[in-house]
Short mmCIF file of C-alpha atoms in Angstrom, two decimals:
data_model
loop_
_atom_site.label_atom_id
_atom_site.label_comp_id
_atom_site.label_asym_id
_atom_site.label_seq_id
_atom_site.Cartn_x
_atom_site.Cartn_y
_atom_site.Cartn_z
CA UNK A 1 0.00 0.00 0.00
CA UNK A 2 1.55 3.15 -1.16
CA UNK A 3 0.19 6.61 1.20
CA UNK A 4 1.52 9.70 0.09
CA UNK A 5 0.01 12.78 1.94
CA UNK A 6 -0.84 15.88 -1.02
CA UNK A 7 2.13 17.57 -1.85
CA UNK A 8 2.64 20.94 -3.98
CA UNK A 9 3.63 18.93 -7.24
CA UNK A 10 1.46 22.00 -8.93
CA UNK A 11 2.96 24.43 -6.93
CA UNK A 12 3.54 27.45 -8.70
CA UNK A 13 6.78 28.06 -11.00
CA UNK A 14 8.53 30.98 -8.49
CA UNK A 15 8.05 28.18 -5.55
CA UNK A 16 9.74 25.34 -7.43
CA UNK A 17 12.20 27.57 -8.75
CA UNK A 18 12.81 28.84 -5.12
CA UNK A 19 13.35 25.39 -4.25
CA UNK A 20 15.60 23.82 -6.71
CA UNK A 21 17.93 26.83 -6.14
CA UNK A 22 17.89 26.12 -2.28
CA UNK A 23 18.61 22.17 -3.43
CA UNK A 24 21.99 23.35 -5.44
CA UNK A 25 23.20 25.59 -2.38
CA UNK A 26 22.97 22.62 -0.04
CA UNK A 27 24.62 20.46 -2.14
CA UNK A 28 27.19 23.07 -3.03
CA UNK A 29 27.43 23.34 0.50
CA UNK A 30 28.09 19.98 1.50
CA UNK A 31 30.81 19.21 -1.01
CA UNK A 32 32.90 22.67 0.20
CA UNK A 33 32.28 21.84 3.71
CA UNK A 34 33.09 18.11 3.63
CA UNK A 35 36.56 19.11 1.75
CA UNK A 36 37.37 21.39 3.96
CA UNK A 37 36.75 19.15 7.29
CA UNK A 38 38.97 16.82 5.38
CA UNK A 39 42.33 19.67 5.77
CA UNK A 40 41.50 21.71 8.69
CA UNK A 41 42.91 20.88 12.13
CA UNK A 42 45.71 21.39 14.13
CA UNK A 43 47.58 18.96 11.86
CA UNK A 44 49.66 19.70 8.39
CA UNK A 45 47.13 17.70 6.11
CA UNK A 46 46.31 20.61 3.61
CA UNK A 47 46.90 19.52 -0.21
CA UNK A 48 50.44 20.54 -0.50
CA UNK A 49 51.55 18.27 2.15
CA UNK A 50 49.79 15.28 0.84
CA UNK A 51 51.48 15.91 -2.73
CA UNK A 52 54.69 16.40 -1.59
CA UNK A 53 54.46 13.76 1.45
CA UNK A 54 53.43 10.78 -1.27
CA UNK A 55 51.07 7.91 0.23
CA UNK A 56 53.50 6.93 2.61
CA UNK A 57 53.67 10.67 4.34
CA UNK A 58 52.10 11.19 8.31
CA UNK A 59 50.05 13.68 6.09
CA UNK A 60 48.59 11.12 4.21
CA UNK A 61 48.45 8.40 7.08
CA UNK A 62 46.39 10.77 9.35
CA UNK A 63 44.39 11.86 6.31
CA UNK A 64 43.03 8.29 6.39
CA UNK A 65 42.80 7.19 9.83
CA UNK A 66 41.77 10.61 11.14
CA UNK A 67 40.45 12.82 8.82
CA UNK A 68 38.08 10.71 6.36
CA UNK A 69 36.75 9.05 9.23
CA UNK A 70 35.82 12.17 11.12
CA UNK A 71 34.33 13.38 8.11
CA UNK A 72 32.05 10.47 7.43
CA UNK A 73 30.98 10.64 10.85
CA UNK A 74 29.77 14.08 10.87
CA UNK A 75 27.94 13.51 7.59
CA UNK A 76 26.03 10.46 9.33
CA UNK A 77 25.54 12.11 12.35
CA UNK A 78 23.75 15.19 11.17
CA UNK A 79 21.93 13.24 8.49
CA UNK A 80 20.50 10.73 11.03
CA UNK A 81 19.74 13.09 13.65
CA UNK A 82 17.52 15.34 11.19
CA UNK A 83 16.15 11.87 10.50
CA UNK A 84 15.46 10.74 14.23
CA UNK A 85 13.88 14.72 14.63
CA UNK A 86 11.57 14.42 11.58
CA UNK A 87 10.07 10.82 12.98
CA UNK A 88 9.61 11.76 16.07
CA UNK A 89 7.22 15.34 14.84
CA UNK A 90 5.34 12.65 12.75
CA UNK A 91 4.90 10.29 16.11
CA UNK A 92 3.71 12.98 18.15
CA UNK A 93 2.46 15.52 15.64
CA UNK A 94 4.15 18.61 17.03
CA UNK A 95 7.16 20.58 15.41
CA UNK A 96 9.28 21.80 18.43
CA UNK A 97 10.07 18.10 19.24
CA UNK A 98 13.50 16.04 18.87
CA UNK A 99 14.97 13.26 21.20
CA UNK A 100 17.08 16.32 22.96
CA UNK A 101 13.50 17.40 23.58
CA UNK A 102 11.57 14.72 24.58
CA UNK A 103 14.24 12.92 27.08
CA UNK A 104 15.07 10.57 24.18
CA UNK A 105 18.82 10.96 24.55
CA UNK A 106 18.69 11.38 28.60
CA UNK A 107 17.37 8.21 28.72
CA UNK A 108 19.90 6.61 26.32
CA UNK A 109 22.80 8.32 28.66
CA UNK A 110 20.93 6.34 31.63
CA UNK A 111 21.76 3.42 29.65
CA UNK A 112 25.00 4.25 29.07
CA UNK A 113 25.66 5.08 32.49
CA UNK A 114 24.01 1.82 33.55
CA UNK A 115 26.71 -0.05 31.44
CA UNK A 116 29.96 1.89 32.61
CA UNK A 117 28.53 0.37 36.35
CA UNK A 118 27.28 -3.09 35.40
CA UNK A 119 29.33 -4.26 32.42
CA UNK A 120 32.27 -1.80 31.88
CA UNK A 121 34.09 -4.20 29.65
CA UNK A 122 31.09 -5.00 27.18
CA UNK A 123 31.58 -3.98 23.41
CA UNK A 124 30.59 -0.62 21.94
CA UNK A 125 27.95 -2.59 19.82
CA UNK A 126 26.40 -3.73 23.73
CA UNK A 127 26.76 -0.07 24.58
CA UNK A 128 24.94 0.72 21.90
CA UNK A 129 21.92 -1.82 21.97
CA UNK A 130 21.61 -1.03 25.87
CA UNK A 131 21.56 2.48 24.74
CA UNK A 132 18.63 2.15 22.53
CA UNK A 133 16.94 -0.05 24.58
CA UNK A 134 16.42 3.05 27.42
CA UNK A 135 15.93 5.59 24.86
CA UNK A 136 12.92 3.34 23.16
CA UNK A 137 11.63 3.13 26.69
CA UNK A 138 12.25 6.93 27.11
CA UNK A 139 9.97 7.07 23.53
CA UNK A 140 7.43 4.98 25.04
CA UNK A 141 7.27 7.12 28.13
CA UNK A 142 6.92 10.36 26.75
CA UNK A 143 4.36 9.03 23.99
CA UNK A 144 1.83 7.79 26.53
CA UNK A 145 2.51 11.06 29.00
CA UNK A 146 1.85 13.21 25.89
CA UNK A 147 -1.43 11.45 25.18
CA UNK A 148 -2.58 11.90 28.34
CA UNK A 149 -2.26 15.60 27.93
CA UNK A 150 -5.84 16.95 27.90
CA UNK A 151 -5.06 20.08 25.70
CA UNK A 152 -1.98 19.41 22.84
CA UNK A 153 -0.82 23.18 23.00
CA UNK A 154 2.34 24.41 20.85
CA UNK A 155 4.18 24.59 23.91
CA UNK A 156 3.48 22.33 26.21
CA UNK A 157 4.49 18.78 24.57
CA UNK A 158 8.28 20.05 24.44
CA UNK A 159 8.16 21.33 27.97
CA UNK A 160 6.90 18.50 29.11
CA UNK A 161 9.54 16.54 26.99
CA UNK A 162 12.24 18.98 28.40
CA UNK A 163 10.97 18.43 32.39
CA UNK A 164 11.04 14.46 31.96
CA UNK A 165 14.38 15.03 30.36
CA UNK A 166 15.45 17.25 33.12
CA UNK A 167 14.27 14.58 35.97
CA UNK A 168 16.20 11.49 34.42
CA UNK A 169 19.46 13.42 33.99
CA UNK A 170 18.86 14.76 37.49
CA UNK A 171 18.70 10.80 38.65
CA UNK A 172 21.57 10.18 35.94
CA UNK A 173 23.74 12.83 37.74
CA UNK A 174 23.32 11.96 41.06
CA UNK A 175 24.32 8.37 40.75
CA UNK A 176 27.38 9.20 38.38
CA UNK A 177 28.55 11.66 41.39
CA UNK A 178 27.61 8.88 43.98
CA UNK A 179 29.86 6.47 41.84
CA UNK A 180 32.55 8.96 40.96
CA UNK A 181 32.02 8.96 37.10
CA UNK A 182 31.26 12.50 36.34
CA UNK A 183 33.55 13.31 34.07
CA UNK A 184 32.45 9.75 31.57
CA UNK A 185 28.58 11.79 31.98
CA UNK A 186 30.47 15.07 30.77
CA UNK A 187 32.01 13.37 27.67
CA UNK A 188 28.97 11.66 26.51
CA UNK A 189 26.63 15.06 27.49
CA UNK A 190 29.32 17.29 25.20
CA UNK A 191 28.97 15.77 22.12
CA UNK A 192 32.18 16.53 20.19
CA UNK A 193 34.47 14.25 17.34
CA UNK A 194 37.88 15.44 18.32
CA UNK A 195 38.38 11.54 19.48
CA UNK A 196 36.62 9.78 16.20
CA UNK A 197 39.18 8.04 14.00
CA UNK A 198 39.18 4.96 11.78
CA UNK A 199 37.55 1.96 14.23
CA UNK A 200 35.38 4.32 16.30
CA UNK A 201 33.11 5.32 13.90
CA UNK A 202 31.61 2.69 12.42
CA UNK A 203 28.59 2.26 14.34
CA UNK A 204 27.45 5.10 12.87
CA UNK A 205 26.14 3.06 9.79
CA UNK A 206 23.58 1.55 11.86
CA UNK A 207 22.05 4.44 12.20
CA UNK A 208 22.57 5.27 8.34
CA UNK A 209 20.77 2.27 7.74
CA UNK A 210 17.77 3.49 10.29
CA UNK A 211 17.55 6.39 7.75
CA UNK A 212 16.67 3.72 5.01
CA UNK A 213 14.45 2.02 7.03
CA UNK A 214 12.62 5.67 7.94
CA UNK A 215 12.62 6.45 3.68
CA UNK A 216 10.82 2.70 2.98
CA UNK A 217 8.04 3.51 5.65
CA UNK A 218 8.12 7.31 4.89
CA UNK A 219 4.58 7.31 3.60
CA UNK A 220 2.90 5.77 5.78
CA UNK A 221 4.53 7.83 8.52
CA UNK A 222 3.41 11.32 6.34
CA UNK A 223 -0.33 9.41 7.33
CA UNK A 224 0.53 8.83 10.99
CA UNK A 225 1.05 12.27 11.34
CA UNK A 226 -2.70 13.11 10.22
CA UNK A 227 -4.05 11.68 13.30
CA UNK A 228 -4.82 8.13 14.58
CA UNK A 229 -8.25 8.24 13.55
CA UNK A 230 -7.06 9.36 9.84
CA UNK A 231 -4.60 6.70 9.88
CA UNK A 232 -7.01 3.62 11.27
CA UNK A 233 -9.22 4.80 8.56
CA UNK A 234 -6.99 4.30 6.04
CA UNK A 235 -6.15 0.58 6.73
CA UNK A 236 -2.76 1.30 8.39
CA UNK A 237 -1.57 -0.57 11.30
CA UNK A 238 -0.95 2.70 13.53
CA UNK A 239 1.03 0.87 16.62
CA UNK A 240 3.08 -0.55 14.13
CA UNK A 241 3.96 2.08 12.65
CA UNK A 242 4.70 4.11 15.81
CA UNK A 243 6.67 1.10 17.07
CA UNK A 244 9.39 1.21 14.10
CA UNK A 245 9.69 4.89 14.22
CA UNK A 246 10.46 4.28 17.95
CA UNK A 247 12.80 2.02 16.87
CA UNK A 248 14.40 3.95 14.33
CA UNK A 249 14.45 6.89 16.85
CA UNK A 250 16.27 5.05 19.72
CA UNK A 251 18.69 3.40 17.54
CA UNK A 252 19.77 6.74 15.70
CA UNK A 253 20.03 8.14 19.07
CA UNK A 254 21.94 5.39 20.50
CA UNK A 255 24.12 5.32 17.78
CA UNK A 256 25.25 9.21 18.20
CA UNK A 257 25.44 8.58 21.78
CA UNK A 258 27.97 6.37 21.87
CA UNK A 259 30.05 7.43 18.76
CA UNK A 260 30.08 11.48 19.55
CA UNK A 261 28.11 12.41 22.58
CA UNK A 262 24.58 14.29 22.48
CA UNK A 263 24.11 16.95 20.32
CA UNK A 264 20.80 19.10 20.90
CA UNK A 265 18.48 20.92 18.70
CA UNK A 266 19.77 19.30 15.56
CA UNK A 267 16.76 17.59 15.03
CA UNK A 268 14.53 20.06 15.59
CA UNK A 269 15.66 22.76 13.71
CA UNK A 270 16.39 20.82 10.30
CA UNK A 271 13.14 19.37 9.90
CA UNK A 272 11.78 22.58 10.35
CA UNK A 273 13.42 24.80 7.75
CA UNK A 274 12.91 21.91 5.48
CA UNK A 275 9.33 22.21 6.06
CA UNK A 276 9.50 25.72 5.10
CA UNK A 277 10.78 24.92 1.87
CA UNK A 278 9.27 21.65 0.19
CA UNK A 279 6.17 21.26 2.99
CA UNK A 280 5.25 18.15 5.15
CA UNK A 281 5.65 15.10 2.79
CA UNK A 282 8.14 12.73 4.82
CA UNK A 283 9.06 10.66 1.30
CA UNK A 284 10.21 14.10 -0.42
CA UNK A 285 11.71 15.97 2.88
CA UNK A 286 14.11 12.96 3.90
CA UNK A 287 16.98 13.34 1.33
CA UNK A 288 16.56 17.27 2.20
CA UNK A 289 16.49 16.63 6.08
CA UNK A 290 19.89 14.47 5.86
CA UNK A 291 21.70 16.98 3.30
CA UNK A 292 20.47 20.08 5.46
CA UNK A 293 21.58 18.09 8.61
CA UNK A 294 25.13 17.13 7.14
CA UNK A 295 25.55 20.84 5.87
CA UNK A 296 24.59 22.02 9.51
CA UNK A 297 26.82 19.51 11.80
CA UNK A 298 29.96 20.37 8.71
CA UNK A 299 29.70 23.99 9.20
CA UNK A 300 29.45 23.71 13.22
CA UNK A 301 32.14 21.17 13.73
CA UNK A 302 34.35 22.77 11.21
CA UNK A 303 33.44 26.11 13.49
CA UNK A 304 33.98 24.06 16.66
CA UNK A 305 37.66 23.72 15.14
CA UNK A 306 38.51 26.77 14.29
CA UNK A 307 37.46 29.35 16.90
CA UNK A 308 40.27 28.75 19.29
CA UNK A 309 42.58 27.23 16.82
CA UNK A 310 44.31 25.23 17.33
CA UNK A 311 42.28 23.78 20.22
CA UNK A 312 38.92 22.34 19.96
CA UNK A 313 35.55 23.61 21.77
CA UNK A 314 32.78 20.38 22.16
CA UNK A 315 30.40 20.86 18.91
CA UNK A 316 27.27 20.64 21.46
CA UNK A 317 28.42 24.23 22.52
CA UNK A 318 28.16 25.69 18.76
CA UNK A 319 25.05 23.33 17.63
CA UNK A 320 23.23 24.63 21.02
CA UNK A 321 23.88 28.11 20.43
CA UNK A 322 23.02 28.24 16.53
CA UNK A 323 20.32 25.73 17.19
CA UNK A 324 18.72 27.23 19.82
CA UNK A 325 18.17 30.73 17.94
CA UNK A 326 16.68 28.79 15.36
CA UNK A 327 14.36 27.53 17.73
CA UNK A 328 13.20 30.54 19.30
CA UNK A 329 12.93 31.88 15.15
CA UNK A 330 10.70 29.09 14.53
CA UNK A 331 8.49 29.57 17.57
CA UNK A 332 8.21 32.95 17.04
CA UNK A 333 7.72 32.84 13.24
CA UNK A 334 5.21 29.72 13.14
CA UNK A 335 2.82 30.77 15.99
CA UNK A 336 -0.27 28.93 16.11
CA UNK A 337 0.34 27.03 12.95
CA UNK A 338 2.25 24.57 14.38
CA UNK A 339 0.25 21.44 15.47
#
């Protein structure tokens, strides 16, 4: 059964033309900023000292281990993340939600935290899958709080995402200080990819693959987002569909998590600005929600890397502050058309 909601495929010629013109500068954007990630850093690795150097250079050698990988990682990590944001609007029909909203990712830190305590020598891939397992139950928690919210104002589902957020990393915090590990909840609470290299990345493509999963059921969450009612209607097994985008959600988050630390607002930003542009069809706004999201994480990292060069500020400092005037622009500009 193929569900696509109405889109503006007879949208006037000015709109389209607007949007294939803001297509070309994110994709123009994404191929300067993922070069230049590739030769900025405290270490020689510009062109001229790969040339010279030859394959067998330290230019080259951290080119490879250090640089491409970082790169990729970025590139997954903001194109998942706008992923993980868009699902989890859909889910609970509201546009100033994300898992940094909705205590998504303090749950999966929970989880994290639980593991450091319990099973400190288990594999990043167990860090990972007891990640996602708290963040789905941190999904499942704020889904069934939010429908038992009498009135669904514009406000209220994030604040009430950002109090049970603020509650479990309360709980989180107290029993890292109680068991001296502070400073492991700082690293994962600042994301940041100063220590990603070749071998500590690769998780990352499960959540890569999360954002094919998301684009084969992207219709039929585009219908989900309509309403329950709409969807049961329609012949579409609502629960299931809510219980792979909480999958998809936990896993992207889990993912991120472990690989670079938390990194707020991402999601909800993208998705937005996105919506601006093409409108609310999830099959057409995916591929722009992961190129927007790479082109946002590129530019912040490579900002991260450069304002004190040739130290390194955590990227959560730079995505929170752009992020978070994009959020207050959004709030402000949308109003009461946000659902």
């Amino acid at each position: 059964m193929t569900l696509t909601a109405t889109a503006s495929t007879s949208a006037p010629a000015p709109a389209r033309q607007r949007r294939r013109w803001a297509g070309v500068l994110i994709g123009v954007l994404f191929v300067l900023l993922a070069v230049a990630s590739l030769f900025i850093g405290a270490s020689d690795v510009s062109p001229v000292a790969l040339f010279t150097g030859g394959p067998d250079s330290t230019a080259s050698f951290l080119l490879l281990v250090s640089r491409v990988p970082r790169t990729i990682a970025v590139i997954l990590v903001g194109a998942s993340l706008g992923i993980a944001g868009l699902i989890m609007q859909m889910l609970v029909r509201n546009r100033f939600v994300e898992p940094s909203t909705t205590g998504v990712s303090e749950f999966a830190t929970l989880g994290m935290l639980v593991t450091t305590v319990f099973w400190p020598g288990l594999a990043v891939v167990g860090k990972m899958g007891v990640a996602a397992v708290f963040g789905l139950a941190g999904t499942w928690v704020f889904l069934r709080i939010v429908r038992a919210i009498p009135v669904r104002q514009l406000v209220l589902v994030p604040l009430v995402g950002i109090m049970l957020g603020g509650v479990v990393a309360s709980v989180t915090t107290f029993f890292a200080y109680r068991l001296d590990l502070l400073q492991s909840l700082g690293q994962w609470a600042q994301g940041s990819f100063a220590t990603v290299m070749q071998g500590r990345y690769e998780i990352l493509w499960i959540a890569a693959a999360m954002v094919v999963v998301a684009w084969i059921a992207a219709d039929r969450f585009s219908v989900i987002g309509l309403g329950e009612e709409f969807a049961t209607n329609l012949g579409l097994n609502y629960r299931r569909v809510v219980a792979i985008g909480m999958v998809i959600i936990a896993m992207i988050t889990a993912a991120v998590l472990v690989t670079a630390g938390m990194i707020p607002f991402l999601g909800l930003v993208v998705p937005n600005i996105v919506s601006l542009i093409i409108g609310d069809n999830v099959r057409r706004s995916i591929p722009w929600v992961a190129g927007l999201g790479a082109v946002f994480v590129l530019g912040c990292d490579i900002l991260a890397r450069v304002v004190r060069f040739p130290y390194e500020i955590p990227l959560s400092v730079i995505v929170g502050m752009v992020g978070a005037v994009l959020f207050l622009w959004l709030l402000l500009r949308k109003g009461s058309r946000a659902h």
